[in-house]
CSV table of N, CA and C in Angstrom, one decimal:
chain,number,residue,atom,x,y,z
A,162,UNK,N,6.1,-5.0,27.7
A,162,UNK,CA,7.3,-5.5,28.0
A,162,UNK,C,9.2,-5.7,27.6
A,163,UNK,N,9.0,-5.7,26.2
A,163,UNK,CA,9.8,-5.4,25.0
A,163,UNK,C,10.2,-4.2,25.4
A,164,UNK,N,9.5,-2.9,24.9
A,164,UNK,CA,9.1,-1.6,24.6
A,164,UNK,C,10.6,-1.5,25.3
A,165,UNK,N,9.2,-1.8,26.6
A,165,UNK,CA,10.2,-0.7,27.8
A,165,UNK,C,11.0,-1.2,28.0
A,166,UNK,N,11.9,-2.5,27.9
A,166,UNK,CA,12.7,-2.8,28.2
A,166,UNK,C,13.5,-2.4,27.0
A,167,UNK,N,13.4,-1.9,26.1
A,167,UNK,CA,13.9,-0.2,24.7
A,167,UNK,C,14.7,0.6,25.4
A,168,UNK,N,13.1,1.0,25.2
A,168,UNK,CA,12.9,2.1,26.3
A,168,UNK,C,14.2,2.8,27.1
A,169,UNK,N,14.7,1.5,27.7
A,169,UNK,CA,16.5,2.3,28.9
A,169,UNK,C,17.1,1.9,28.1
A,170,UNK,N,17.4,1.7,26.8
A,170,UNK,CA,18.2,1.7,26.1
A,170,UNK,C,19.0,3.4,25.6
A,171,UNK,N,19.6,4.2,26.1
A,171,UNK,CA,20.2,5.6,25.4
A,171,UNK,C,20.4,5.1,24.4
A,172,UNK,N,20.2,5.6,23.0
A,172,UNK,CA,20.8,5.8,21.6
A,172,UNK,C,20.7,7.3,21.8
A,173,UNK,N,20.8,7.9,20.2
A,173,UNK,CA,21.5,8.8,18.5
A,173,UNK,C,21.0,9.3,19.2
A,174,UNK,N,19.8,10.7,18.3
A,174,UNK,CA,18.7,10.2,16.9
A,174,UNK,C,19.2,11.3,15.7
A,175,UNK,N,18.6,10.5,14.9
A,175,UNK,CA,18.5,11.3,14.2
A,175,UNK,C,17.5,11.4,13.6
A,176,UNK,N,18.0,11.2,12.2
A,176,UNK,CA,16.9,11.5,11.1
A,176,UNK,C,16.9,11.0,9.3
A,177,UNK,N,16.0,10.1,9.1
A,177,UNK,CA,16.5,9.1,8.2
A,177,UNK,C,15.4,10.0,6.2
A,178,UNK,N,16.4,11.1,6.0
A,178,UNK,CA,15.2,11.7,4.8
A,178,UNK,C,16.1,10.6,3.2
A,179,UNK,N,14.9,11.0,2.2
A,179,UNK,CA,15.2,10.4,1.0
A,179,UNK,C,13.9,11.7,0.2
A,180,UNK,N,13.9,10.8,-1.0
A,180,UNK,CA,13.2,12.2,-1.8
A,180,UNK,C,12.0,11.4,-2.8
A,181,UNK,N,10.3,11.6,-2.4
A,181,UNK,CA,9.5,11.3,-3.0
A,181,UNK,C,9.2,11.3,-4.9
A,182,UNK,N,8.4,10.9,-5.0
A,182,UNK,CA,8.4,10.4,-6.8
A,182,UNK,C,8.4,12.2,-6.9
A,183,UNK,N,7.1,13.2,-6.8
A,183,UNK,CA,7.9,14.5,-7.6
A,183,UNK,C,8.4,14.9,-6.6
A,184,UNK,N,9.5,14.6,-5.6
A,184,UNK,CA,10.5,15.6,-5.4
A,184,UNK,C,10.9,16.6,-4.5
A,185,UNK,N,9.8,16.2,-3.2
A,185,UNK,CA,9.4,15.7,-2.2
A,185,UNK,C,10.4,15.5,-1.3
A,186,UNK,N,11.1,16.0,-0.1
A,186,UNK,CA,11.4,15.4,0.7
A,186,UNK,C,10.6,15.0,2.0
A,187,UNK,N,11.1,13.6,2.2
A,187,UNK,CA,10.8,12.1,2.8
A,187,UNK,C,11.2,12.5,4.1
A,188,UNK,N,11.3,11.6,5.3
A,188,UNK,CA,12.1,11.7,6.1
A,188,UNK,C,11.3,11.1,7.5
A,189,UNK,N,11.4,10.1,8.7
A,189,UNK,CA,11.8,9.8,9.8
A,189,UNK,C,12.7,9.6,10.3
A,190,UNK,N,12.6,10.0,12.1
A,190,UNK,CA,13.1,9.9,13.0
A,190,UNK,C,13.8,9.0,13.2
A,191,UNK,N,15.1,8.1,13.0
A,191,UNK,CA,15.1,6.7,13.2
A,191,UNK,C,16.4,6.7,15.6
A,192,UNK,N,15.5,5.6,15.8
A,192,UNK,CA,17.7,5.5,16.5
A,192,UNK,C,17.8,3.9,16.0
A,193,UNK,N,16.8,2.8,15.2
A,193,UNK,CA,17.9,1.6,14.5
A,193,UNK,C,19.3,2.2,13.6
A,194,UNK,N,19.8,2.9,13.9
A,194,UNK,CA,20.8,2.9,13.2
A,194,UNK,C,22.7,1.9,13.8
A,195,UNK,N,23.4,2.2,13.6
A,195,UNK,CA,24.2,1.5,13.6
A,195,UNK,C,25.5,2.4,12.6
A,196,UNK,N,27.2,1.8,12.6
A,196,UNK,CA,28.5,2.1,11.7
A,196,UNK,C,27.9,0.0,11.9
A,197,UNK,N,28.3,-0.3,10.7
A,197,UNK,CA,28.9,-2.1,9.7
A,197,UNK,C,30.1,-2.5,9.8
A,198,UNK,N,30.8,-1.1,8.7
A,198,UNK,CA,31.9,-1.1,8.7
A,198,UNK,C,33.3,0.2,8.6
A,199,UNK,N,33.9,0.0,8.8
A,199,UNK,CA,35.1,1.6,7.7
A,199,UNK,C,35.5,1.7,6.5
A,200,UNK,N,35.5,0.2,6.4
A,200,UNK,CA,36.0,-0.3,4.3
A,200,UNK,C,35.5,-0.9,3.7
A,201,UNK,N,35.0,-1.0,2.7
A,201,UNK,CA,33.8,0.0,2.5
A,201,UNK,C,33.1,1.3,4.2
A,202,UNK,N,33.6,2.6,4.0
A,202,UNK,CA,32.0,2.8,4.7
A,202,UNK,C,30.3,2.6,4.9
A,203,UNK,N,29.8,1.8,5.3
A,203,UNK,CA,28.7,0.9,5.4
A,203,UNK,C,28.0,1.1,6.7
A,204,UNK,N,26.7,1.8,6.4
A,204,UNK,CA,25.6,2.2,7.4
A,204,UNK,C,24.6,1.0,7.8
A,205,UNK,N,23.9,1.0,8.8
A,205,UNK,CA,22.7,0.0,8.9
A,205,UNK,C,21.4,1.1,9.3
A,206,UNK,N,20.7,1.2,8.8
A,206,UNK,CA,19.8,2.0,9.7
A,206,UNK,C,17.8,0.7,9.5
A,207,UNK,N,17.0,0.1,10.7
A,207,UNK,CA,16.6,-0.7,10.3
A,207,UNK,C,15.2,0.7,10.3
A,208,UNK,N,14.2,-0.5,9.1
A,208,UNK,CA,13.2,0.9,9.1
A,208,UNK,C,11.6,-0.4,9.4
A,209,UNK,N,10.8,-0.2,9.5
A,209,UNK,CA,9.3,-1.0,10.0
A,209,UNK,C,8.5,-0.7,8.3
A,210,UNK,N,8.1,-2.1,7.9
A,210,UNK,CA,7.8,-2.2,6.0
A,210,UNK,C,6.5,-1.7,5.8
A,211,UNK,N,5.5,-1.1,6.9
A,211,UNK,CA,4.6,-0.1,7.0
A,211,UNK,C,5.4,1.0,6.8
A,212,UNK,N,5.8,1.9,7.2
A,212,UNK,CA,6.7,3.5,6.8
A,212,UNK,C,7.2,3.1,5.8
A,213,UNK,N,6.7,5.6,5.5
A,213,UNK,CA,6.0,5.3,3.4
A,213,UNK,C,7.3,5.4,3.6
A,214,UNK,N,9.0,5.7,4.5
A,214,UNK,CA,9.9,5.8,4.1
A,214,UNK,C,10.4,3.7,3.1
A,215,UNK,N,10.5,3.2,4.2
A,215,UNK,CA,10.6,1.5,3.2
A,215,UNK,C,10.5,2.2,1.9
A,216,UNK,N,9.0,1.7,1.2
A,216,UNK,CA,9.0,1.8,0.3
A,216,UNK,C,9.4,3.5,-0.4
A,217,UNK,N,10.2,4.3,-0.2
A,217,UNK,CA,10.7,5.2,-0.9
A,217,UNK,C,12.4,5.0,-0.7
A,218,UNK,N,12.3,4.0,-0.1
A,218,UNK,CA,14.1,3.9,-0.1
A,218,UNK,C,14.6,2.7,-0.9
A,219,UNK,N,13.3,1.7,-0.9
A,219,UNK,CA,13.2,1.1,-2.0
A,219,UNK,C,13.4,1.1,-3.2
A,220,UNK,N,12.3,2.3,-3.7
A,220,UNK,CA,12.9,3.0,-5.4
A,220,UNK,C,13.3,3.9,-5.6
A,221,UNK,N,14.0,4.5,-4.1
A,221,UNK,CA,15.0,5.5,-5.1
A,221,UNK,C,16.7,4.9,-5.1
A,222,UNK,N,17.3,3.8,-4.0
A,222,UNK,CA,17.9,3.2,-3.8
A,222,UNK,C,18.8,4.2,-3.2
A,223,UNK,N,18.0,5.1,-2.6
A,223,UNK,CA,18.9,5.9,-1.7
A,223,UNK,C,18.7,6.2,-0.3
A,224,UNK,N,19.3,7.2,0.3
A,224,UNK,CA,18.8,7.6,1.9
A,224,UNK,C,20.3,8.2,2.2
A,225,UNK,N,19.8,9.4,3.3
A,225,UNK,CA,20.3,10.7,3.6
A,225,UNK,C,19.9,10.4,5.4
A,226,UNK,N,20.8,10.3,6.0
A,226,UNK,CA,21.1,10.5,8.0
A,226,UNK,C,21.9,10.6,8.2
A,227,UNK,N,21.4,11.9,9.3
A,227,UNK,CA,21.4,13.2,9.5
A,227,UNK,C,21.6,12.7,11.6
A,228,UNK,N,22.6,12.6,12.1
A,228,UNK,CA,22.5,12.7,13.7
A,228,UNK,C,21.6,13.8,13.8
A,229,UNK,N,21.5,14.4,15.0
A,229,UNK,CA,20.6,15.7,15.2
A,229,UNK,C,21.6,16.1,15.9
A,230,UNK,N,21.5,17.0,16.8
A,230,UNK,CA,22.1,17.6,18.3
A,230,UNK,C,21.1,18.0,19.1
A,231,UNK,N,21.8,18.4,19.7
A,231,UNK,CA,20.8,17.8,20.9
A,231,UNK,C,19.7,19.5,21.0
A,232,UNK,N,19.6,21.2,20.3
A,232,UNK,CA,18.8,21.7,19.6
A,232,UNK,C,17.9,21.4,18.7
A,233,UNK,N,18.0,19.9,18.6
A,233,UNK,CA,17.4,19.9,17.5
A,233,UNK,C,16.2,18.4,17.4
A,234,UNK,N,15.5,19.0,18.9
A,234,UNK,CA,13.8,18.4,19.0
A,234,UNK,C,13.1,18.9,18.7
A,235,UNK,N,12.9,19.9,18.4
A,235,UNK,CA,11.4,19.7,17.7
A,235,UNK,C,11.4,19.4,16.1
A,236,UNK,N,12.4,18.8,15.8
A,236,UNK,CA,13.6,18.2,13.6
A,236,UNK,C,12.7,17.0,14.4
A,237,UNK,N,13.2,16.7,15.4
A,237,UNK,CA,13.2,14.8,15.2
A,237,UNK,C,11.4,14.6,15.6
A,238,UNK,N,11.0,15.8,16.2
A,238,UNK,CA,9.5,15.8,17.1
A,238,UNK,C,8.7,15.7,15.2
A,239,UNK,N,9.2,16.8,14.6
A,239,UNK,CA,8.3,16.5,13.6
A,239,UNK,C,9.0,15.6,12.6
A,240,UNK,N,9.7,15.6,12.2
A,240,UNK,CA,10.2,13.7,11.5
A,240,UNK,C,9.3,12.3,12.4
A,241,UNK,N,8.6,12.7,13.0
A,241,UNK,CA,8.4,11.4,14.9
A,241,UNK,C,7.2,11.3,14.5
A,242,UNK,N,6.4,12.6,13.3
A,242,UNK,CA,4.8,12.4,13.6
A,242,UNK,C,4.3,11.8,12.1
A,243,UNK,N,3.6,11.4,12.4
A,243,UNK,CA,3.2,10.2,10.6
A,243,UNK,C,2.5,11.8,9.7
A,244,UNK,N,3.4,11.1,8.5
A,244,UNK,CA,3.3,12.3,7.5
A,244,UNK,C,2.0,13.5,7.4
A,245,UNK,N,0.5,12.5,7.1
A,245,UNK,CA,-0.1,13.3,7.1
A,245,UNK,C,-1.4,13.8,9.2
A,246,UNK,N,0.4,14.0,9.7
A,246,UNK,CA,-0.5,14.8,10.4
A,246,UNK,C,0.8,15.7,11.1
A,247,UNK,N,1.5,16.0,10.0
A,247,UNK,CA,2.9,16.8,9.6
A,247,UNK,C,2.7,18.1,9.7
A,248,UNK,N,2.5,19.1,10.5
A,248,UNK,CA,2.9,20.8,10.8
A,248,UNK,C,4.3,20.5,9.7
A,249,UNK,N,4.1,22.5,8.9
A,249,UNK,CA,5.3,22.5,7.6
A,249,UNK,C,6.5,23.1,8.6
A,250,UNK,N,7.5,21.9,7.7
A,250,UNK,CA,9.0,22.3,8.7
A,250,UNK,C,9.4,23.1,7.9
A,251,UNK,N,9.8,24.0,9.1
A,251,UNK,CA,10.7,25.0,8.8
A,251,UNK,C,11.1,25.1,7.6
A,252,UNK,N,11.3,26.6,6.8
A,252,UNK,CA,12.5,26.5,5.5
A,252,UNK,C,13.9,26.2,6.8
A,253,UNK,N,15.0,26.2,5.8
A,253,UNK,CA,16.0,26.3,6.6
A,253,UNK,C,16.2,25.0,7.5
A,254,UNK,N,15.5,23.9,7.3
A,254,UNK,CA,15.6,23.1,8.3
A,254,UNK,C,16.2,21.9,7.7
A,255,UNK,N,16.4,21.7,5.9
A,255,UNK,CA,16.7,21.2,5.3
A,255,UNK,C,18.1,21.4,4.3
A,256,UNK,N,18.7,20.7,3.7
A,256,UNK,CA,20.0,21.1,2.9
A,256,UNK,C,20.1,19.5,1.9
A,257,UNK,N,20.9,19.7,1.4
A,257,UNK,CA,21.5,18.5,0.3
A,257,UNK,C,23.2,18.2,0.4
A,258,UNK,N,23.1,17.3,0.4
A,258,UNK,CA,25.1,16.7,0.4
A,258,UNK,C,25.2,16.0,-0.4
A,259,UNK,N,26.1,16.4,-1.9
A,259,UNK,CA,25.0,15.8,-3.0
A,259,UNK,C,24.1,16.0,-3.5
A,260,UNK,N,23.7,15.2,-3.5
A,260,UNK,CA,21.7,15.3,-3.8
A,260,UNK,C,20.8,14.4,-3.7
A,261,UNK,N,21.3,14.1,-2.1
A,261,UNK,CA,20.2,13.3,-1.4
A,261,UNK,C,20.4,14.0,0.5
A,262,UNK,N,18.6,14.4,0.1
A,262,UNK,CA,18.5,15.7,1.4
A,262,UNK,C,18.7,15.5,2.7
A,263,UNK,N,19.4,16.4,3.7
A,263,UNK,CA,20.1,16.0,4.7
A,263,UNK,C,19.5,17.2,5.7
A,264,UNK,N,19.3,17.3,7.1
A,264,UNK,CA,18.8,18.2,7.5
A,264,UNK,C,20.4,19.7,8.1
A,265,UNK,N,19.8,20.7,7.5
A,265,UNK,CA,20.7,21.6,8.5
A,265,UNK,C,21.1,21.1,9.5
A,266,UNK,N,23.0,20.9,9.9
A,266,UNK,CA,23.7,21.9,11.1
A,266,UNK,C,23.8,20.3,12.1
A,267,UNK,N,23.0,19.6,11.6
A,267,UNK,CA,23.3,18.8,12.0
A,267,UNK,C,24.7,18.2,12.1
A,268,UNK,N,25.2,17.6,13.0
A,268,UNK,CA,27.0,17.6,14.2
A,268,UNK,C,27.3,16.1,12.7
A,269,UNK,N,26.0,15.1,11.8
A,269,UNK,CA,27.1,14.4,11.1
A,269,UNK,C,25.9,14.8,10.2
A,270,UNK,N,27.0,14.2,8.9
A,270,UNK,CA,25.3,13.1,7.9
A,270,UNK,C,26.2,13.1,7.2
A,271,UNK,N,25.0,11.9,6.6
A,271,UNK,CA,25.6,11.2,5.4
A,271,UNK,C,24.2,10.4,5.0
A,272,UNK,N,25.2,10.5,2.9
A,272,UNK,CA,24.6,10.7,1.8
A,272,UNK,C,25.2,8.5,1.6
A,273,UNK,N,24.2,8.0,1.7
A,273,UNK,CA,23.7,7.1,1.2
A,273,UNK,C,23.7,5.8,0.3
A,274,UNK,N,24.2,5.5,-0.6
A,274,UNK,CA,24.2,4.1,-1.4
A,274,UNK,C,22.8,3.3,-1.1
A,275,UNK,N,22.1,1.9,-1.1
A,275,UNK,CA,21.5,0.7,-1.0
A,275,UNK,C,22.6,0.2,-1.4
A,276,UNK,N,23.5,-0.9,-0.6
A,276,UNK,CA,24.2,-1.4,-1.4
A,276,UNK,C,23.6,-2.9,-0.8
A,277,UNK,N,22.5,-4.1,0.4
A,277,UNK,CA,21.9,-4.7,1.0
A,277,UNK,C,20.2,-3.9,1.4
A,278,UNK,N,20.0,-5.1,1.1
A,278,UNK,CA,18.5,-5.5,2.5
A,278,UNK,C,18.1,-6.6,3.2
A,279,UNK,N,17.5,-6.7,3.4
A,279,UNK,CA,17.3,-8.0,4.3
A,279,UNK,C,15.9,-7.9,5.6
A,280,UNK,N,15.1,-8.6,5.0
A,280,UNK,CA,14.0,-9.3,5.7
A,280,UNK,C,14.4,-8.9,6.6
A,281,UNK,N,13.1,-8.6,8.3
A,281,UNK,CA,13.3,-9.3,9.2
A,281,UNK,C,12.4,-9.0,10.3
A,282,UNK,N,11.9,-9.7,10.1
A,282,UNK,CA,10.2,-8.9,10.9
A,282,UNK,C,9.6,-8.8,10.4
A,283,UNK,N,8.9,-8.0,11.2
A,283,UNK,CA,7.9,-6.8,10.0
A,283,UNK,C,8.4,-6.0,10.1
A,284,UNK,N,9.9,-5.5,8.9
A,284,UNK,CA,11.5,-4.7,9.4
A,284,UNK,C,12.4,-5.0,8.2
A,285,UNK,N,12.7,-3.7,7.4
A,285,UNK,CA,14.3,-4.9,6.6
A,285,UNK,C,15.3,-3.7,7.0
A,286,UNK,N,15.9,-4.3,7.1
A,286,UNK,CA,17.1,-4.0,7.4
A,286,UNK,C,18.6,-3.5,6.1
A,287,UNK,N,18.1,-1.6,6.1
A,287,UNK,CA,19.1,-1.7,5.1
A,287,UNK,C,20.2,-1.3,5.2
A,288,UNK,N,21.2,-1.9,4.3
A,288,UNK,CA,23.1,-1.3,4.8
A,288,UNK,C,22.5,-0.2,3.0
A,289,UNK,N,24.4,1.5,3.5
A,289,UNK,CA,23.5,1.9,3.2
A,289,UNK,C,25.2,2.7,2.8
A,290,UNK,N,26.6,2.1,1.6
A,290,UNK,CA,27.0,2.7,1.4
A,290,UNK,C,27.3,4.4,1.6
A,291,UNK,N,28.0,4.7,2.0
A,291,UNK,CA,28.8,5.6,2.4
A,291,UNK,C,29.0,6.8,0.8
A,292,UNK,N,28.6,7.5,0.6
A,292,UNK,CA,29.1,8.1,-0.9
A,292,UNK,C,29.7,9.1,-0.2
A,293,UNK,N,29.3,10.0,1.5
A,293,UNK,CA,29.4,12.0,1.1
A,293,UNK,C,29.6,11.4,2.7
A,294,UNK,N,30.1,12.7,3.1
A,294,UNK,CA,29.6,12.5,4.7
A,294,UNK,C,30.0,14.1,5.3
A,295,UNK,N,29.0,14.8,5.7
A,295,UNK,CA,29.9,15.8,6.5
A,295,UNK,C,29.4,16.0,8.5
A,296,UNK,N,30.5,16.1,8.9
A,296,UNK,CA,30.8,16.6,10.1
A,296,UNK,C,30.5,17.9,10.7
A,297,UNK,N,30.4,18.6,11.6
A,297,UNK,CA,29.6,19.4,11.9
A,297,UNK,C,30.2,19.0,14.0
A,298,UNK,N,28.6,20.5,14.5
A,298,UNK,CA,29.9,20.4,15.4
A,298,UNK,C,29.1,20.5,16.6
A,299,UNK,N,28.4,20.5,17.5
A,299,UNK,CA,27.1,20.4,18.4
A,299,UNK,C,27.6,19.1,19.9
A,300,UNK,N,26.4,18.9,20.5
A,300,UNK,CA,26.3,18.3,21.2
A,300,UNK,C,25.3,16.8,21.3
A,301,UNK,N,25.4,15.6,20.7
A,301,UNK,CA,25.1,14.7,20.7
A,301,UNK,C,22.5,14.8,21.4
A,302,UNK,N,21.7,14.5,20.2
A,302,UNK,CA,20.2,14.3,20.9
A,302,UNK,C,19.9,13.9,21.4
A,303,UNK,N,19.8,13.1,22.5
A,303,UNK,CA,19.9,11.5,22.5
A,303,UNK,C,17.7,10.7,23.0
A,304,UNK,N,17.8,9.7,23.0
A,304,UNK,CA,16.1,9.2,23.4
A,304,UNK,C,16.6,8.2,24.4
A,305,UNK,N,15.7,8.5,24.7
A,305,UNK,CA,15.4,7.5,26.1
A,305,UNK,C,14.5,7.4,27.5
A,306,UNK,N,13.8,6.6,27.8
A,306,UNK,CA,13.7,5.9,28.5
A,306,UNK,C,11.9,7.2,28.1
A,307,UNK,N,11.9,7.7,26.2
A,307,UNK,CA,11.0,7.4,25.5
A,307,UNK,C,10.6,8.9,26.0
A,308,UNK,N,11.8,9.7,25.8
A,308,UNK,CA,11.7,11.3,26.2
A,308,UNK,C,13.4,12.3,25.4
A,309,UNK,N,13.6,12.6,24.6
A,309,UNK,CA,14.6,13.6,24.3
A,309,UNK,C,15.5,14.0,25.7
A,310,UNK,N,16.5,13.7,25.0
A,310,UNK,CA,17.5,14.8,26.0
A,310,UNK,C,19.0,15.3,25.5
A,311,UNK,N,19.5,15.2,26.3
A,311,UNK,CA,21.0,15.1,26.1
A,311,UNK,C,22.5,15.4,27.3
A,312,UNK,N,23.7,16.0,26.4
A,312,UNK,CA,24.6,15.5,26.8
A,312,UNK,C,25.9,16.4,26.9
A,313,UNK,N,26.0,17.5,27.9
A,313,UNK,CA,27.2,17.9,26.6
A,313,UNK,C,28.7,17.1,27.1
A,314,UNK,N,29.5,17.6,26.3
A,314,UNK,CA,30.8,17.0,26.5
A,314,UNK,C,31.6,17.5,27.5
A,315,UNK,N,32.0,16.9,28.7
A,315,UNK,CA,32.3,17.8,29.6
A,315,UNK,C,33.6,18.4,29.0
A,316,UNK,N,34.5,17.2,28.4
A,316,UNK,CA,36.0,17.5,29.0
A,316,UNK,C,36.1,19.1,27.3
A,317,UNK,N,35.2,19.4,26.7
A,317,UNK,CA,34.9,20.8,25.8
A,317,UNK,C,34.6,21.6,26.9
A,318,UNK,N,33.3,21.0,27.9
A,318,UNK,CA,33.4,21.8,28.7
A,318,UNK,C,34.4,22.9,30.1
A,319,UNK,N,34.9,21.5,30.2
A,319,UNK,CA,36.0,21.7,31.2
A,319,UNK,C,37.4,22.5,30.8
A,320,UNK,N,37.7,22.8,28.9
A,320,UNK,CA,38.8,22.9,29.1
A,320,UNK,C,39.0,24.9,28.9
A,321,UNK,N,37.6,24.7,29.2
A,321,UNK,CA,36.5,26.8,29.0
A,321,UNK,C,36.5,26.9,29.9
A,322,UNK,N,36.8,26.9,30.8
A,322,UNK,CA,37.0,27.2,32.7
A,322,UNK,C,38.1,27.9,32.1
């Protein structure tokens, strides 16, 4: 019932990225993210303690956050699949912002340094200070009732008529 209730909350889709000890890019699809502060710029991401991403963020002290475009559903699905079951990600889908991997062509990407971490049930709330940011163009990928979708900016659409 709890999961069903939250399935009715429409949210944007992000991919949280970090680096594995050997240098490979690691990531997970996440919707439990939010802005915390403008000064300094802080973001919040909530990650289950059993996720590989959790341990990697703890050890590196860094993460990237990419806000996905409506055309990036396959990337969201890729990073929502357990790492051991994933196919190879197409080249060109990952780039770097400063030294942190992020998703290429996302509508926004941020490079974050962990400034605080709080245990909350079986998850950890990581607060990241945004050290670098890139803003692109596009329409957001949205998660609602366990489905990916999107919508176009009506203002932009009406201006192009």
